[in-house]
Amino acid sequence: MSLDERFNKAAEDVKNLTKRPTDEELLELYALFKQATVGDNTTARPGMFDLKGKYKWDKWDSKKGMAQDAAKEAYIALAQEIIAKYA
């Protein structure tokens, strides 16, 4: 199975969890997913009233410089850990 296939499978498997992961786990998954699929964050930081958007932006921005393949590997590892914990 290729890296992209494993990444896409992990992304699908995470959507089918029976219990909700913690907010921090979800933010980490989001940041790794965005880094893996888009690359470095080049968007403007959301305004002060968009708290959820700021948290997501900050978490994604913390991954700046991480290679997309490395982000995919990290996403797969975290997804497997979360699936084992919440499935």
Tab-separated table of N, CA and C in Angstrom:
chain	number	residue	atom	x	y	z
A	1	MET	N	0.848	-1.181	0.000
A	1	MET	CA	0.000	0.000	0.000
A	1	MET	C	0.894	1.245	0.000
A	2	SER	N	0.616	2.181	-0.884
A	2	SER	CA	1.431	3.390	-0.977
A	2	SER	C	1.135	4.335	0.192
A	3	LEU	N	1.987	5.320	0.368
A	3	LEU	CA	1.809	6.298	1.436
A	3	LEU	C	0.479	7.026	1.272
A	4	ASP	N	0.161	7.447	0.048
A	4	ASP	CA	-1.097	8.155	-0.188
A	4	ASP	C	-2.307	7.277	0.119
A	5	GLU	N	-2.236	6.011	-0.231
A	5	GLU	CA	-3.336	5.092	0.056
A	5	GLU	C	-3.511	4.899	1.558
A	6	ARG	N	-2.393	4.735	2.264
A	6	ARG	CA	-2.460	4.584	3.730
A	6	ARG	C	-2.999	5.857	4.378
A	7	PHE	N	-2.573	7.020	3.858
A	7	PHE	CA	-3.030	8.311	4.378
A	7	PHE	C	-4.539	8.463	4.180
A	8	ASN	N	-5.013	8.179	2.977
A	8	ASN	CA	-6.448	8.301	2.689
A	8	ASN	C	-7.276	7.324	3.514
A	9	LYS	N	-6.757	6.119	3.722
A	9	LYS	CA	-7.467	5.130	4.548
A	9	LYS	C	-7.542	5.603	5.996
A	10	ALA	N	-6.442	6.150	6.512
A	10	ALA	CA	-6.437	6.662	7.888
A	10	ALA	C	-7.436	7.813	8.030
A	11	ALA	N	-7.490	8.692	7.035
A	11	ALA	CA	-8.425	9.817	7.077
A	11	ALA	C	-9.871	9.318	7.081
A	12	GLU	N	-10.163	8.283	6.319
A	12	GLU	CA	-11.515	7.704	6.306
A	12	GLU	C	-11.829	7.006	7.619
A	13	ASP	N	-10.859	6.257	8.145
A	13	ASP	CA	-11.079	5.507	9.393
A	13	ASP	C	-11.359	6.435	10.567
A	14	VAL	N	-10.699	7.586	10.596
A	14	VAL	CA	-10.895	8.544	11.689
A	14	VAL	C	-12.327	9.082	11.681
A	15	LYS	N	-12.923	9.190	10.521
A	15	LYS	CA	-14.297	9.699	10.418
A	15	LYS	C	-15.316	8.730	11.011
A	16	ASN	N	-14.935	7.465	11.181
A	16	ASN	CA	-15.878	6.442	11.641
A	16	ASN	C	-15.707	6.061	13.107
A	17	LEU	N	-15.107	6.921	13.902
A	17	LEU	CA	-14.921	6.622	15.319
A	17	LEU	C	-16.262	6.641	16.039
A	18	THR	N	-16.394	5.796	17.054
A	18	THR	CA	-17.633	5.752	17.822
A	18	THR	C	-17.631	6.770	18.957
A	19	LYS	N	-16.446	7.151	19.426
A	19	LYS	CA	-16.318	8.159	20.482
A	19	LYS	C	-15.516	9.331	19.936
A	20	ARG	N	-15.745	10.520	20.498
A	20	ARG	CA	-15.079	11.726	20.034
A	20	ARG	C	-13.723	11.890	20.731
A	21	PRO	N	-12.645	12.070	19.939
A	21	PRO	CA	-11.330	12.344	20.546
A	21	PRO	C	-11.330	13.709	21.236
A	22	THR	N	-10.284	13.974	21.997
A	22	THR	CA	-10.168	15.265	22.680
A	22	THR	C	-9.960	16.373	21.652
A	23	ASP	N	-10.219	17.595	22.071
A	23	ASP	CA	-10.022	18.742	21.173
A	23	ASP	C	-8.567	18.837	20.726
A	24	GLU	N	-7.633	18.565	21.620
A	24	GLU	CA	-6.216	18.639	21.277
A	24	GLU	C	-5.859	17.584	20.223
A	25	GLU	N	-6.394	16.387	20.372
A	25	GLU	CA	-6.150	15.331	19.379
A	25	GLU	C	-6.736	15.718	18.017
A	26	LEU	N	-7.932	16.289	18.046
A	26	LEU	CA	-8.562	16.715	16.791
A	26	LEU	C	-7.784	17.844	16.130
A	27	LEU	N	-7.279	18.783	16.928
A	27	LEU	CA	-6.471	19.877	16.376
A	27	LEU	C	-5.191	19.351	15.741
A	28	GLU	N	-4.563	18.392	16.395
A	28	GLU	CA	-3.327	17.810	15.863
A	28	GLU	C	-3.603	17.076	14.554
A	29	LEU	N	-4.696	16.314	14.510
A	29	LEU	CA	-5.087	15.640	13.266
A	29	LEU	C	-5.332	16.658	12.161
A	30	TYR	N	-6.046	17.724	12.485
A	30	TYR	CA	-6.352	18.767	11.511
A	30	TYR	C	-5.061	19.375	10.955
A	31	ALA	N	-4.155	19.742	11.855
A	31	ALA	CA	-2.909	20.392	11.430
A	31	ALA	C	-2.077	19.473	10.542
A	32	LEU	N	-1.971	18.226	10.930
A	32	LEU	CA	-1.199	17.272	10.120
A	32	LEU	C	-1.875	17.031	8.770
A	33	PHE	N	-3.205	16.962	8.764
A	33	PHE	CA	-3.933	16.767	7.505
A	33	PHE	C	-3.702	17.941	6.565
A	34	LYS	N	-3.831	19.158	7.091
A	34	LYS	CA	-3.628	20.347	6.258
A	34	LYS	C	-2.187	20.427	5.746
A	35	GLN	N	-1.231	20.125	6.605
A	35	GLN	CA	0.172	20.162	6.193
A	35	GLN	C	0.442	19.107	5.125
A	36	ALA	N	-0.180	17.945	5.272
A	36	ALA	CA	0.026	16.850	4.324
A	36	ALA	C	-0.630	17.127	2.978
A	37	THR	N	-1.767	17.803	2.985
A	37	THR	CA	-2.509	17.999	1.742
A	37	THR	C	-2.251	19.350	1.089
A	38	VAL	N	-2.001	20.399	1.884
A	38	VAL	CA	-1.827	21.746	1.347
A	38	VAL	C	-0.374	22.199	1.422
A	39	GLY	N	0.309	21.810	2.492
A	39	GLY	CA	1.672	22.287	2.731
A	39	GLY	C	1.651	23.402	3.753
A	40	ASP	N	2.677	24.241	3.734
A	40	ASP	CA	2.782	25.320	4.724
A	40	ASP	C	1.580	26.260	4.665
A	41	ASN	N	1.187	26.742	5.842
A	41	ASN	CA	0.077	27.674	5.977
A	41	ASN	C	0.504	29.044	5.450
A	42	THR	N	-0.176	29.529	4.434
A	42	THR	CA	0.128	30.851	3.871
A	42	THR	C	-1.071	31.786	3.978
A	43	THR	N	-2.098	31.380	4.701
A	43	THR	CA	-3.303	32.188	4.844
A	43	THR	C	-3.139	33.186	5.983
A	44	ALA	N	-3.985	34.196	5.994
A	44	ALA	CA	-3.970	35.187	7.073
A	44	ALA	C	-4.612	34.582	8.317
A	45	ARG	N	-4.110	34.966	9.479
A	45	ARG	CA	-4.665	34.470	10.744
A	45	ARG	C	-6.065	35.040	10.936
A	46	PRO	N	-7.023	34.207	11.358
A	46	PRO	CA	-8.394	34.688	11.572
A	46	PRO	C	-8.458	35.789	12.630
A	47	GLY	N	-9.536	36.557	12.587
A	47	GLY	CA	-9.731	37.660	13.520
A	47	GLY	C	-9.945	37.207	14.948
A	48	MET	N	-9.965	38.172	15.846
A	48	MET	CA	-10.019	37.863	17.267
A	48	MET	C	-11.330	37.222	17.717
A	49	PHE	N	-12.395	37.353	16.960
A	49	PHE	CA	-13.662	36.758	17.359
A	49	PHE	C	-13.829	35.323	16.865
A	50	ASP	N	-12.943	34.876	16.003
A	50	ASP	CA	-12.996	33.507	15.479
A	50	ASP	C	-12.007	32.638	16.266
A	51	LEU	N	-12.399	32.282	17.476
A	51	LEU	CA	-11.496	31.530	18.359
A	51	LEU	C	-11.153	30.156	17.792
A	52	LYS	N	-12.163	29.443	17.299
A	52	LYS	CA	-11.924	28.121	16.738
A	52	LYS	C	-10.971	28.220	15.539
A	53	GLY	N	-11.216	29.196	14.682
A	53	GLY	CA	-10.359	29.397	13.517
A	53	GLY	C	-8.924	29.719	13.905
A	54	LYS	N	-8.755	30.517	14.957
A	54	LYS	CA	-7.403	30.866	15.418
A	54	LYS	C	-6.667	29.648	15.957
A	55	TYR	N	-7.364	28.812	16.724
A	55	TYR	CA	-6.731	27.598	17.254
A	55	TYR	C	-6.278	26.689	16.116
A	56	LYS	N	-7.150	26.514	15.139
A	56	LYS	CA	-6.820	25.658	14.001
A	56	LYS	C	-5.665	26.255	13.200
A	57	TRP	N	-5.702	27.571	12.976
A	57	TRP	CA	-4.652	28.248	12.212
A	57	TRP	C	-3.305	28.118	12.926
A	58	ASP	N	-3.310	28.376	14.233
A	58	ASP	CA	-2.062	28.298	15.015
A	58	ASP	C	-1.476	26.888	14.993
A	59	LYS	N	-2.329	25.888	15.123
A	59	LYS	CA	-1.851	24.506	15.143
A	59	LYS	C	-1.255	24.135	13.790
A	60	TRP	N	-1.926	24.525	12.700
A	60	TRP	CA	-1.416	24.242	11.364
A	60	TRP	C	-0.116	24.999	11.135
A	61	ASP	N	-0.075	26.264	11.564
A	61	ASP	CA	1.126	27.080	11.366
A	61	ASP	C	2.322	26.510	12.125
A	62	SER	N	2.058	25.780	13.221
A	62	SER	CA	3.150	25.185	14.001
A	62	SER	C	3.849	24.064	13.222
A	63	LYS	N	3.217	23.591	12.173
A	63	LYS	CA	3.798	22.517	11.345
A	63	LYS	C	4.609	23.066	10.171
A	64	LYS	N	4.744	24.386	10.087
A	64	LYS	CA	5.443	25.013	8.966
A	64	LYS	C	6.846	24.418	8.798
A	65	GLY	N	7.171	24.076	7.554
A	65	GLY	CA	8.475	23.507	7.251
A	65	GLY	C	8.496	21.986	7.240
A	66	MET	N	7.449	21.367	7.760
A	66	MET	CA	7.375	19.896	7.755
A	66	MET	C	7.046	19.432	6.335
A	67	ALA	N	7.781	18.464	5.856
A	67	ALA	CA	7.533	17.922	4.518
A	67	ALA	C	6.164	17.253	4.476
A	68	GLN	N	5.518	17.308	3.319
A	68	GLN	CA	4.180	16.735	3.201
A	68	GLN	C	4.185	15.230	3.458
A	69	ASP	N	5.206	14.512	2.987
A	69	ASP	CA	5.271	13.073	3.245
A	69	ASP	C	5.463	12.786	4.735
A	70	ALA	N	6.264	13.610	5.406
A	70	ALA	CA	6.465	13.441	6.850
A	70	ALA	C	5.157	13.710	7.594
A	71	ALA	N	4.399	14.705	7.135
A	71	ALA	CA	3.112	15.013	7.757
A	71	ALA	C	2.136	13.855	7.556
A	72	LYS	N	2.172	13.230	6.378
A	72	LYS	CA	1.303	12.078	6.127
A	72	LYS	C	1.654	10.923	7.058
A	73	GLU	N	2.950	10.663	7.231
A	73	GLU	CA	3.387	9.588	8.138
A	73	GLU	C	2.941	9.877	9.568
A	74	ALA	N	3.117	11.137	10.008
A	74	ALA	CA	2.725	11.520	11.364
A	74	ALA	C	1.208	11.415	11.536
A	75	TYR	N	0.470	11.799	10.504
A	75	TYR	CA	-0.992	11.709	10.547
A	75	TYR	C	-1.426	10.253	10.689
A	76	ILE	N	-0.827	9.381	9.885
A	76	ILE	CA	-1.171	7.957	9.931
A	76	ILE	C	-0.900	7.387	11.328
A	77	ALA	N	0.259	7.717	11.901
A	77	ALA	CA	0.620	7.218	13.231
A	77	ALA	C	-0.367	7.721	14.287
A	78	LEU	N	-0.688	9.019	14.244
A	78	LEU	CA	-1.629	9.584	15.218
A	78	LEU	C	-3.025	8.994	15.025
A	79	ALA	N	-3.449	8.841	13.779
A	79	ALA	CA	-4.768	8.274	13.502
A	79	ALA	C	-4.866	6.857	14.054
A	80	GLN	N	-3.825	6.060	13.863
A	80	GLN	CA	-3.844	4.686	14.380
A	80	GLN	C	-3.932	4.678	15.901
A	81	GLU	N	-3.212	5.594	16.537
A	81	GLU	CA	-3.238	5.705	18.002
A	81	GLU	C	-4.644	6.092	18.476
A	82	ILE	N	-5.256	7.058	17.815
A	82	ILE	CA	-6.590	7.527	18.190
A	82	ILE	C	-7.634	6.441	17.922
A	83	ILE	N	-7.509	5.753	16.794
A	83	ILE	CA	-8.449	4.685	16.462
A	83	ILE	C	-8.381	3.568	17.515
A	84	ALA	N	-7.173	3.221	17.916
A	84	ALA	CA	-7.008	2.182	18.945
A	84	ALA	C	-7.627	2.629	20.276
A	85	LYS	N	-7.565	3.916	20.548
A	85	LYS	CA	-8.051	4.465	21.805
A	85	LYS	C	-9.582	4.642	21.831
A	86	TYR	N	-10.164	5.033	20.697
A	86	TYR	CA	-11.585	5.412	20.683
A	86	TYR	C	-12.498	4.506	19.860
A	87	ALA	N	-11.962	3.547	19.157
A	87	ALA	CA	-12.821	2.713	18.291
A	87	ALA	C	-13.614	1.697	19.082
